[in-house]
Amino acid sequence: MINLFLDRHEFLFAVEGFARGSHLRQHVWGEIVYRSIPQMSDDDMDYFWFYMRRDIFKQYFYELNGKKNTHVGYEDFMHALAALHRGNRYKITFRSEADNTLHNALCYRFDGEYYPLYLYIDGKTKKSSELQSFNTVVPNEWIKAVVKQKTPENRHVELGREEWWNDLEIYDNFKTKLL
């Protein structure tokens, strides 16, 4: 394993380069961006979310001859944006069929489902330090309660682009909304 120490600008430039590479883009969102979330501050997540939305979004969603198109990897890109968006946070209480116990998780919504970022250790306050897998979903039939967390301000969002930050529906309906 190689450990790299990148500032936010270097990280963003590296991710943008990976996203442009045909074979690299398959893994950049789940293996690099998502796995880096535990190392990010709230401000880092806001920074990456905004600049990825502004600068990389158009690589995946574009119009050609009046027809909307996508590039390979657009779903994973949208998934990573959903995970980075701090306004897209929900505290979920669910009963696992595996152990028939109530659990709490900090989740984000994507494609109509709740994906856990962290499980709460004591059921209320302390998050586990272990990030959940990129493709882990809490089945809807397990969910007992959903509490939407307050949407924080994102100081990186440029004037005139606030709708990007406020449009959480895009993560559930990106296939119909953007295609």
Short mmCIF file of N, CA and C in Angstrom, two decimals:
data_model
loop_
_atom_site.label_atom_id
_atom_site.label_comp_id
_atom_site.label_asym_id
_atom_site.label_seq_id
_atom_site.Cartn_x
_atom_site.Cartn_y
_atom_site.Cartn_z
N MET A 1 0.85 -1.17 0.00
CA MET A 1 0.00 0.00 0.00
C MET A 1 0.89 1.23 0.00
N ILE A 2 0.51 2.20 -0.79
CA ILE A 2 1.24 3.46 -0.86
C ILE A 2 0.43 4.52 -0.13
N ASN A 3 1.06 5.25 0.76
CA ASN A 3 0.41 6.36 1.44
C ASN A 3 0.84 7.65 0.78
N LEU A 4 -0.14 8.43 0.37
CA LEU A 4 0.12 9.72 -0.24
C LEU A 4 -0.45 10.81 0.64
N PHE A 5 0.22 11.92 0.71
CA PHE A 5 -0.27 13.07 1.44
C PHE A 5 -0.44 14.19 0.42
N LEU A 6 -1.69 14.47 0.10
CA LEU A 6 -2.02 15.48 -0.90
C LEU A 6 -2.84 16.58 -0.25
N ASP A 7 -2.58 17.82 -0.64
CA ASP A 7 -3.49 18.86 -0.18
C ASP A 7 -4.75 18.77 -1.04
N ARG A 8 -5.75 19.56 -0.72
CA ARG A 8 -7.03 19.44 -1.41
C ARG A 8 -6.93 19.75 -2.90
N HIS A 9 -6.04 20.66 -3.26
CA HIS A 9 -5.89 21.00 -4.68
C HIS A 9 -5.24 19.85 -5.45
N GLU A 10 -4.21 19.26 -4.88
CA GLU A 10 -3.55 18.12 -5.52
C GLU A 10 -4.50 16.93 -5.64
N PHE A 11 -5.27 16.70 -4.59
CA PHE A 11 -6.24 15.61 -4.61
C PHE A 11 -7.28 15.82 -5.70
N LEU A 12 -7.82 17.04 -5.79
CA LEU A 12 -8.82 17.35 -6.80
C LEU A 12 -8.25 17.17 -8.21
N PHE A 13 -7.03 17.65 -8.45
CA PHE A 13 -6.42 17.51 -9.77
C PHE A 13 -6.17 16.04 -10.11
N ALA A 14 -5.75 15.25 -9.12
CA ALA A 14 -5.53 13.82 -9.36
C ALA A 14 -6.85 13.13 -9.70
N VAL A 15 -7.89 13.41 -8.94
CA VAL A 15 -9.20 12.80 -9.19
C VAL A 15 -9.71 13.19 -10.58
N GLU A 16 -9.56 14.45 -10.93
CA GLU A 16 -10.01 14.90 -12.25
C GLU A 16 -9.25 14.18 -13.35
N GLY A 17 -7.96 13.97 -13.17
CA GLY A 17 -7.18 13.21 -14.15
C GLY A 17 -7.63 11.77 -14.24
N PHE A 18 -7.87 11.15 -13.09
CA PHE A 18 -8.35 9.77 -13.09
C PHE A 18 -9.71 9.67 -13.78
N ALA A 19 -10.58 10.64 -13.52
CA ALA A 19 -11.93 10.62 -14.09
C ALA A 19 -11.90 10.72 -15.61
N ARG A 20 -10.89 11.35 -16.15
CA ARG A 20 -10.77 11.49 -17.60
C ARG A 20 -10.22 10.22 -18.26
N GLY A 21 -9.44 9.45 -17.52
CA GLY A 21 -8.84 8.24 -18.07
C GLY A 21 -9.87 7.14 -18.23
N SER A 22 -9.91 6.51 -19.38
CA SER A 22 -10.97 5.54 -19.67
C SER A 22 -11.00 4.36 -18.71
N HIS A 23 -9.86 3.75 -18.43
CA HIS A 23 -9.88 2.59 -17.54
C HIS A 23 -9.79 2.99 -16.07
N LEU A 24 -9.28 4.17 -15.76
CA LEU A 24 -9.15 4.61 -14.38
C LEU A 24 -10.48 5.05 -13.78
N ARG A 25 -11.36 5.62 -14.59
CA ARG A 25 -12.59 6.18 -14.05
C ARG A 25 -13.48 5.11 -13.43
N GLN A 26 -13.27 3.85 -13.75
CA GLN A 26 -14.10 2.79 -13.17
C GLN A 26 -13.98 2.73 -11.65
N HIS A 27 -12.83 3.07 -11.13
CA HIS A 27 -12.59 2.88 -9.70
C HIS A 27 -12.37 4.17 -8.91
N VAL A 28 -12.24 5.29 -9.57
CA VAL A 28 -11.88 6.51 -8.86
C VAL A 28 -12.91 6.91 -7.82
N TRP A 29 -14.19 6.71 -8.10
CA TRP A 29 -15.23 7.21 -7.19
C TRP A 29 -15.38 6.36 -5.95
N GLY A 30 -15.42 5.05 -6.09
CA GLY A 30 -15.59 4.18 -4.92
C GLY A 30 -14.29 3.89 -4.19
N GLU A 31 -13.21 3.80 -4.92
CA GLU A 31 -11.94 3.39 -4.31
C GLU A 31 -11.06 4.55 -3.85
N ILE A 32 -11.23 5.71 -4.44
CA ILE A 32 -10.37 6.84 -4.06
C ILE A 32 -11.17 7.93 -3.34
N VAL A 33 -12.18 8.47 -4.00
CA VAL A 33 -12.92 9.58 -3.39
C VAL A 33 -13.69 9.11 -2.15
N TYR A 34 -14.52 8.08 -2.31
CA TYR A 34 -15.35 7.62 -1.19
C TYR A 34 -14.49 7.16 -0.01
N ARG A 35 -13.44 6.42 -0.27
CA ARG A 35 -12.59 5.91 0.82
C ARG A 35 -11.80 7.01 1.52
N SER A 36 -11.74 8.18 0.91
CA SER A 36 -11.02 9.31 1.51
C SER A 36 -11.90 10.14 2.44
N ILE A 37 -13.19 9.91 2.45
CA ILE A 37 -14.11 10.71 3.26
C ILE A 37 -13.71 10.75 4.74
N PRO A 38 -13.30 9.64 5.37
CA PRO A 38 -12.94 9.73 6.80
C PRO A 38 -11.76 10.67 7.08
N GLN A 39 -10.94 10.93 6.07
CA GLN A 39 -9.80 11.83 6.26
C GLN A 39 -10.16 13.29 6.01
N MET A 40 -11.38 13.54 5.52
CA MET A 40 -11.77 14.89 5.14
C MET A 40 -12.48 15.61 6.28
N SER A 41 -12.20 16.90 6.38
CA SER A 41 -12.98 17.75 7.28
C SER A 41 -14.30 18.08 6.58
N ASP A 42 -15.22 18.69 7.31
CA ASP A 42 -16.47 19.12 6.69
C ASP A 42 -16.19 20.09 5.55
N ASP A 43 -15.24 21.00 5.75
CA ASP A 43 -14.89 21.97 4.72
C ASP A 43 -14.28 21.28 3.50
N ASP A 44 -13.47 20.25 3.72
CA ASP A 44 -12.91 19.49 2.60
C ASP A 44 -14.03 18.85 1.78
N MET A 45 -14.99 18.21 2.46
CA MET A 45 -16.10 17.57 1.73
C MET A 45 -16.88 18.60 0.91
N ASP A 46 -17.13 19.75 1.51
CA ASP A 46 -17.84 20.81 0.78
C ASP A 46 -17.04 21.28 -0.43
N TYR A 47 -15.75 21.45 -0.26
CA TYR A 47 -14.87 21.88 -1.34
C TYR A 47 -14.89 20.87 -2.49
N PHE A 48 -14.64 19.61 -2.15
CA PHE A 48 -14.61 18.58 -3.19
C PHE A 48 -15.95 18.43 -3.88
N TRP A 49 -17.04 18.45 -3.07
CA TRP A 49 -18.36 18.33 -3.68
C TRP A 49 -18.56 19.44 -4.71
N PHE A 50 -18.30 20.69 -4.33
CA PHE A 50 -18.59 21.79 -5.25
C PHE A 50 -17.72 21.73 -6.51
N TYR A 51 -16.43 21.54 -6.35
CA TYR A 51 -15.55 21.57 -7.53
C TYR A 51 -15.73 20.35 -8.41
N MET A 52 -16.08 19.22 -7.82
CA MET A 52 -16.39 18.06 -8.65
C MET A 52 -17.71 18.28 -9.39
N ARG A 53 -18.68 18.88 -8.71
CA ARG A 53 -19.96 19.19 -9.37
C ARG A 53 -19.75 20.20 -10.49
N ARG A 54 -18.95 21.21 -10.25
CA ARG A 54 -18.75 22.26 -11.24
C ARG A 54 -17.86 21.82 -12.40
N ASP A 55 -16.76 21.13 -12.10
CA ASP A 55 -15.75 20.87 -13.12
C ASP A 55 -15.79 19.48 -13.74
N ILE A 56 -16.29 18.49 -13.02
CA ILE A 56 -16.24 17.11 -13.52
C ILE A 56 -17.60 16.65 -14.03
N PHE A 57 -18.67 17.21 -13.51
CA PHE A 57 -20.03 16.83 -13.88
C PHE A 57 -20.20 16.80 -15.40
N LYS A 58 -19.71 17.81 -16.08
CA LYS A 58 -19.90 17.92 -17.53
C LYS A 58 -19.13 16.85 -18.31
N GLN A 59 -18.18 16.18 -17.66
CA GLN A 59 -17.50 15.06 -18.31
C GLN A 59 -18.41 13.84 -18.41
N TYR A 60 -19.35 13.73 -17.51
CA TYR A 60 -20.24 12.57 -17.47
C TYR A 60 -21.60 12.83 -18.12
N PHE A 61 -22.07 14.07 -18.04
CA PHE A 61 -23.38 14.43 -18.59
C PHE A 61 -23.17 15.55 -19.59
N TYR A 62 -23.49 15.29 -20.84
CA TYR A 62 -23.27 16.30 -21.88
C TYR A 62 -24.33 16.15 -22.95
N GLU A 63 -24.46 17.18 -23.74
CA GLU A 63 -25.44 17.17 -24.82
C GLU A 63 -24.69 17.22 -26.15
N LEU A 64 -25.12 16.41 -27.10
CA LEU A 64 -24.51 16.36 -28.42
C LEU A 64 -25.63 16.25 -29.45
N ASN A 65 -25.67 17.19 -30.36
CA ASN A 65 -26.70 17.24 -31.40
C ASN A 65 -28.12 17.19 -30.80
N GLY A 66 -28.29 17.91 -29.69
CA GLY A 66 -29.61 18.00 -29.06
C GLY A 66 -30.01 16.78 -28.25
N LYS A 67 -29.12 15.80 -28.12
CA LYS A 67 -29.42 14.58 -27.37
C LYS A 67 -28.55 14.52 -26.12
N LYS A 68 -29.16 14.18 -24.98
CA LYS A 68 -28.41 14.05 -23.73
C LYS A 68 -27.66 12.72 -23.74
N ASN A 69 -26.41 12.77 -23.30
CA ASN A 69 -25.55 11.60 -23.30
C ASN A 69 -24.81 11.48 -21.97
N THR A 70 -24.28 10.29 -21.72
CA THR A 70 -23.44 10.06 -20.54
C THR A 70 -22.19 9.30 -20.95
N HIS A 71 -21.17 9.42 -20.13
CA HIS A 71 -19.96 8.62 -20.29
C HIS A 71 -20.00 7.50 -19.26
N VAL A 72 -19.29 6.44 -19.54
CA VAL A 72 -19.18 5.31 -18.61
C VAL A 72 -18.71 5.82 -17.26
N GLY A 73 -19.35 5.37 -16.21
CA GLY A 73 -18.97 5.74 -14.85
C GLY A 73 -19.84 6.83 -14.24
N TYR A 74 -20.84 7.31 -14.98
CA TYR A 74 -21.64 8.42 -14.47
C TYR A 74 -22.39 8.04 -13.19
N GLU A 75 -22.82 6.79 -13.05
CA GLU A 75 -23.55 6.40 -11.84
C GLU A 75 -22.64 6.46 -10.62
N ASP A 76 -21.42 5.96 -10.74
CA ASP A 76 -20.49 6.01 -9.61
C ASP A 76 -20.11 7.44 -9.28
N PHE A 77 -19.98 8.29 -10.28
CA PHE A 77 -19.71 9.71 -10.04
C PHE A 77 -20.84 10.33 -9.22
N MET A 78 -22.09 10.10 -9.63
CA MET A 78 -23.23 10.64 -8.90
C MET A 78 -23.31 10.05 -7.49
N HIS A 79 -22.95 8.80 -7.36
CA HIS A 79 -22.93 8.14 -6.05
C HIS A 79 -21.93 8.84 -5.13
N ALA A 80 -20.73 9.13 -5.65
CA ALA A 80 -19.72 9.82 -4.85
C ALA A 80 -20.17 11.23 -4.48
N LEU A 81 -20.81 11.94 -5.40
CA LEU A 81 -21.33 13.28 -5.09
C LEU A 81 -22.37 13.19 -3.98
N ALA A 82 -23.24 12.19 -4.05
CA ALA A 82 -24.27 12.02 -3.02
C ALA A 82 -23.63 11.77 -1.65
N ALA A 83 -22.57 10.98 -1.62
CA ALA A 83 -21.89 10.68 -0.36
C ALA A 83 -21.15 11.90 0.19
N LEU A 84 -20.59 12.72 -0.67
CA LEU A 84 -19.86 13.91 -0.23
C LEU A 84 -20.79 15.04 0.23
N HIS A 85 -22.00 15.09 -0.27
CA HIS A 85 -22.91 16.20 0.00
C HIS A 85 -23.39 16.14 1.45
N ARG A 86 -22.91 17.06 2.28
CA ARG A 86 -23.26 17.04 3.71
C ARG A 86 -24.71 17.41 3.98
N GLY A 87 -25.40 17.96 3.01
CA GLY A 87 -26.83 18.23 3.17
C GLY A 87 -27.67 17.00 2.90
N ASN A 88 -27.05 15.96 2.37
CA ASN A 88 -27.72 14.71 2.02
C ASN A 88 -27.44 13.67 3.11
N ARG A 89 -27.73 14.04 4.36
CA ARG A 89 -27.45 13.17 5.51
C ARG A 89 -28.74 12.86 6.25
N TYR A 90 -28.84 11.59 6.65
CA TYR A 90 -30.02 11.09 7.36
C TYR A 90 -29.56 10.17 8.47
N LYS A 91 -30.18 10.32 9.64
CA LYS A 91 -29.94 9.36 10.70
C LYS A 91 -31.03 8.31 10.57
N ILE A 92 -30.63 7.08 10.36
CA ILE A 92 -31.54 5.98 10.12
C ILE A 92 -31.51 5.02 11.31
N THR A 93 -32.67 4.63 11.76
CA THR A 93 -32.79 3.55 12.74
C THR A 93 -33.35 2.36 11.98
N PHE A 94 -32.67 1.23 12.11
CA PHE A 94 -33.14 0.05 11.38
C PHE A 94 -32.92 -1.20 12.23
N ARG A 95 -33.72 -2.21 11.93
CA ARG A 95 -33.59 -3.51 12.59
C ARG A 95 -33.01 -4.47 11.58
N SER A 96 -31.82 -4.93 11.87
CA SER A 96 -31.13 -5.87 10.99
C SER A 96 -31.72 -7.26 11.12
N GLU A 97 -31.96 -7.88 9.99
CA GLU A 97 -32.44 -9.27 10.02
C GLU A 97 -31.33 -10.22 10.45
N ALA A 98 -30.08 -9.80 10.26
CA ALA A 98 -28.95 -10.66 10.62
C ALA A 98 -28.88 -10.91 12.12
N ASP A 99 -29.08 -9.86 12.94
CA ASP A 99 -28.99 -10.04 14.38
C ASP A 99 -30.25 -9.60 15.14
N ASN A 100 -31.30 -9.20 14.40
CA ASN A 100 -32.57 -8.78 14.98
C ASN A 100 -32.39 -7.70 16.06
N THR A 101 -31.44 -6.79 15.83
CA THR A 101 -31.14 -5.73 16.77
C THR A 101 -31.34 -4.38 16.09
N LEU A 102 -31.78 -3.39 16.87
CA LEU A 102 -31.89 -2.03 16.35
C LEU A 102 -30.50 -1.41 16.23
N HIS A 103 -30.26 -0.76 15.11
CA HIS A 103 -29.01 -0.07 14.86
C HIS A 103 -29.32 1.34 14.37
N ASN A 104 -28.36 2.24 14.55
CA ASN A 104 -28.46 3.59 14.00
C ASN A 104 -27.28 3.81 13.08
N ALA A 105 -27.53 4.54 12.00
CA ALA A 105 -26.47 4.81 11.03
C ALA A 105 -26.63 6.21 10.49
N LEU A 106 -25.50 6.83 10.16
CA LEU A 106 -25.50 8.08 9.42
C LEU A 106 -25.45 7.69 7.95
N CYS A 107 -26.49 8.06 7.19
CA CYS A 107 -26.62 7.62 5.81
C CYS A 107 -26.73 8.80 4.86
N TYR A 108 -26.62 8.50 3.59
CA TYR A 108 -26.94 9.44 2.52
C TYR A 108 -27.88 8.73 1.58
N ARG A 109 -28.70 9.50 0.85
CA ARG A 109 -29.64 8.91 -0.11
C ARG A 109 -29.03 8.91 -1.49
N PHE A 110 -29.23 7.80 -2.17
CA PHE A 110 -28.79 7.70 -3.56
C PHE A 110 -29.67 6.68 -4.26
N ASP A 111 -30.19 7.06 -5.40
CA ASP A 111 -30.99 6.18 -6.25
C ASP A 111 -32.13 5.53 -5.47
N GLY A 112 -32.77 6.32 -4.58
CA GLY A 112 -33.95 5.86 -3.85
C GLY A 112 -33.66 5.00 -2.64
N GLU A 113 -32.38 4.86 -2.27
CA GLU A 113 -32.05 4.01 -1.12
C GLU A 113 -31.12 4.75 -0.18
N TYR A 114 -31.03 4.23 1.05
CA TYR A 114 -30.14 4.81 2.05
C TYR A 114 -28.86 3.99 2.14
N TYR A 115 -27.74 4.68 1.99
CA TYR A 115 -26.42 4.07 2.05
C TYR A 115 -25.74 4.54 3.33
N PRO A 116 -25.33 3.63 4.21
CA PRO A 116 -24.69 4.08 5.45
C PRO A 116 -23.25 4.53 5.22
N LEU A 117 -22.91 5.67 5.81
CA LEU A 117 -21.50 6.09 5.87
C LEU A 117 -20.86 5.46 7.10
N TYR A 118 -21.53 5.67 8.25
CA TYR A 118 -21.02 5.17 9.53
C TYR A 118 -22.16 4.57 10.33
N LEU A 119 -21.85 3.56 11.11
CA LEU A 119 -22.79 3.04 12.10
C LEU A 119 -22.48 3.73 13.41
N TYR A 120 -23.51 3.95 14.24
CA TYR A 120 -23.29 4.54 15.55
C TYR A 120 -22.99 3.44 16.54
N ILE A 121 -21.94 3.62 17.33
CA ILE A 121 -21.49 2.59 18.26
C ILE A 121 -22.46 2.43 19.43
N ASP A 122 -22.78 3.52 20.11
CA ASP A 122 -23.64 3.41 21.29
C ASP A 122 -25.12 3.64 20.96
N GLY A 123 -25.43 3.70 19.69
CA GLY A 123 -26.80 3.87 19.27
C GLY A 123 -27.26 5.32 19.21
N LYS A 124 -26.44 6.24 19.71
CA LYS A 124 -26.90 7.63 19.75
C LYS A 124 -25.89 8.64 19.24
N THR A 125 -24.68 8.60 19.75
CA THR A 125 -23.81 9.74 19.49
C THR A 125 -22.49 9.42 18.78
N LYS A 126 -21.83 8.38 19.17
CA LYS A 126 -20.48 8.15 18.66
C LYS A 126 -20.50 7.30 17.40
N LYS A 127 -19.94 7.87 16.33
CA LYS A 127 -19.85 7.11 15.08
C LYS A 127 -18.69 6.14 15.16
N SER A 128 -18.83 5.00 14.51
CA SER A 128 -17.70 4.11 14.39
C SER A 128 -16.72 4.78 13.44
N SER A 129 -15.46 4.50 13.58
CA SER A 129 -14.46 5.13 12.71
C SER A 129 -14.38 4.41 11.37
N GLU A 130 -15.09 3.31 11.26
CA GLU A 130 -15.01 2.52 10.04
C GLU A 130 -16.07 2.95 9.04
N LEU A 131 -15.62 3.42 7.90
CA LEU A 131 -16.52 3.79 6.82
C LEU A 131 -17.14 2.52 6.24
N GLN A 132 -18.43 2.57 5.98
CA GLN A 132 -19.11 1.42 5.39
C GLN A 132 -18.76 1.33 3.90
N SER A 133 -18.95 0.18 3.33
CA SER A 133 -18.63 -0.06 1.93
C SER A 133 -19.44 0.85 1.01
N PHE A 134 -18.86 1.21 -0.13
CA PHE A 134 -19.47 2.08 -1.13
C PHE A 134 -20.83 1.55 -1.59
N ASN A 135 -21.02 0.26 -1.63
CA ASN A 135 -22.26 -0.33 -2.15
C ASN A 135 -23.17 -0.92 -1.08
N THR A 136 -22.93 -0.61 0.18
CA THR A 136 -23.78 -1.11 1.26
C THR A 136 -25.08 -0.31 1.31
N VAL A 137 -26.19 -0.99 1.34
CA VAL A 137 -27.52 -0.36 1.38
C VAL A 137 -28.26 -0.91 2.59
N VAL A 138 -29.01 -0.02 3.27
CA VAL A 138 -29.92 -0.47 4.32
C VAL A 138 -31.24 -0.79 3.62
N PRO A 139 -31.65 -2.04 3.61
CA PRO A 139 -32.90 -2.40 2.92
C PRO A 139 -34.09 -1.61 3.49
N ASN A 140 -34.93 -1.11 2.61
CA ASN A 140 -36.07 -0.29 3.03
C ASN A 140 -36.95 -1.00 4.05
N GLU A 141 -37.10 -2.31 3.92
CA GLU A 141 -37.97 -3.04 4.85
C GLU A 141 -37.37 -3.12 6.27
N TRP A 142 -36.09 -2.86 6.43
CA TRP A 142 -35.46 -2.85 7.75
C TRP A 142 -35.64 -1.51 8.47
N ILE A 143 -35.88 -0.45 7.74
CA ILE A 143 -35.87 0.91 8.29
C ILE A 143 -37.09 1.15 9.18
N LYS A 144 -36.81 1.64 10.37
CA LYS A 144 -37.87 1.96 11.35
C LYS A 144 -38.08 3.46 11.47
N ALA A 145 -37.02 4.27 11.29
CA ALA A 145 -37.14 5.72 11.39
C ALA A 145 -36.06 6.39 10.55
N VAL A 146 -36.44 7.54 9.99
CA VAL A 146 -35.52 8.35 9.19
C VAL A 146 -35.61 9.79 9.68
N VAL A 147 -34.48 10.37 10.04
CA VAL A 147 -34.44 11.76 10.47
C VAL A 147 -33.46 12.50 9.56
N LYS A 148 -34.00 13.44 8.79
CA LYS A 148 -33.17 14.25 7.89
C LYS A 148 -32.33 15.20 8.74
N GLN A 149 -31.04 15.24 8.49
CA GLN A 149 -30.15 16.14 9.21
C GLN A 149 -30.22 17.53 8.57
N LYS A 150 -29.96 18.55 9.35
CA LYS A 150 -30.01 19.92 8.85
C LYS A 150 -28.95 20.11 7.77
N THR A 151 -29.33 20.81 6.70
CA THR A 151 -28.40 21.09 5.61
C THR A 151 -27.50 22.25 6.01
N PRO A 152 -26.19 22.00 6.08
CA PRO A 152 -25.27 23.09 6.45
C PRO A 152 -25.00 24.00 5.25
N GLU A 153 -24.46 25.15 5.52
CA GLU A 153 -24.02 26.04 4.45
C GLU A 153 -22.75 25.45 3.83
N ASN A 154 -22.57 25.74 2.56
CA ASN A 154 -21.34 25.35 1.87
C ASN A 154 -20.71 26.63 1.34
N ARG A 155 -19.64 27.08 1.98
CA ARG A 155 -19.03 28.36 1.62
C ARG A 155 -18.36 28.34 0.25
N HIS A 156 -18.20 27.17 -0.33
CA HIS A 156 -17.54 27.05 -1.63
C HIS A 156 -18.49 27.23 -2.81
N VAL A 157 -19.79 27.13 -2.56
CA VAL A 157 -20.76 27.26 -3.65
C VAL A 157 -20.77 28.70 -4.15
N GLU A 158 -20.55 28.85 -5.44
CA GLU A 158 -20.50 30.18 -6.05
C GLU A 158 -21.90 30.77 -6.18
N LEU A 159 -21.98 32.08 -6.15
CA LEU A 159 -23.25 32.77 -6.35
C LEU A 159 -23.83 32.36 -7.70
N GLY A 160 -25.13 32.10 -7.70
CA GLY A 160 -25.79 31.66 -8.92
C GLY A 160 -25.82 30.15 -9.08
N ARG A 161 -25.13 29.43 -8.21
CA ARG A 161 -25.11 27.97 -8.31
C ARG A 161 -25.64 27.31 -7.04
N GLU A 162 -26.34 28.10 -6.23
CA GLU A 162 -26.88 27.58 -4.97
C GLU A 162 -27.86 26.45 -5.20
N GLU A 163 -28.55 26.44 -6.35
CA GLU A 163 -29.53 25.38 -6.62
C GLU A 163 -28.86 24.01 -6.65
N TRP A 164 -27.60 23.95 -7.04
CA TRP A 164 -26.89 22.67 -7.03
C TRP A 164 -26.84 22.11 -5.62
N TRP A 165 -26.54 22.96 -4.65
CA TRP A 165 -26.40 22.53 -3.26
C TRP A 165 -27.76 22.15 -2.68
N ASN A 166 -28.80 22.83 -3.11
CA ASN A 166 -30.13 22.61 -2.54
C ASN A 166 -30.92 21.51 -3.22
N ASP A 167 -30.47 21.04 -4.37
CA ASP A 167 -31.21 20.02 -5.13
C ASP A 167 -30.76 18.61 -4.74
N LEU A 168 -31.36 18.09 -3.69
CA LEU A 168 -31.03 16.72 -3.27
C LEU A 168 -31.77 15.68 -4.11
N GLU A 169 -32.83 16.10 -4.76
CA GLU A 169 -33.61 15.19 -5.60
C GLU A 169 -32.77 14.60 -6.74
N ILE A 170 -31.75 15.32 -7.14
CA ILE A 170 -30.91 14.86 -8.25
C ILE A 170 -30.27 13.49 -7.95
N TYR A 171 -30.01 13.20 -6.68
CA TYR A 171 -29.37 11.93 -6.33
C TYR A 171 -30.34 10.76 -6.40
N ASP A 172 -31.62 11.04 -6.27
CA ASP A 172 -32.62 9.99 -6.39
C ASP A 172 -33.13 9.85 -7.82
N ASN A 173 -33.10 10.93 -8.56
CA ASN A 173 -33.72 10.94 -9.89
C ASN A 173 -32.77 11.35 -11.00
N PHE A 174 -31.49 11.10 -10.85
CA PHE A 174 -30.54 11.54 -11.86
C PHE A 174 -30.75 10.85 -13.21
N LYS A 175 -31.26 9.65 -13.20
CA LYS A 175 -31.46 8.93 -14.46
C LYS A 175 -32.58 9.57 -15.28
N THR A 176 -33.63 10.04 -14.62
CA THR A 176 -34.72 10.68 -15.36
C THR A 176 -34.49 12.17 -15.51
N LYS A 177 -33.85 12.77 -14.54
CA LYS A 177 -33.66 14.22 -14.55
C LYS A 177 -32.57 14.65 -15.53
N LEU A 178 -31.52 13.86 -15.63
CA LEU A 178 -30.36 14.26 -16.44
C LEU A 178 -30.26 13.54 -17.77
N LEU A 179 -30.99 12.46 -17.94
CA LEU A 179 -30.86 11.69 -19.17
C LEU A 179 -32.06 11.89 -20.09
#
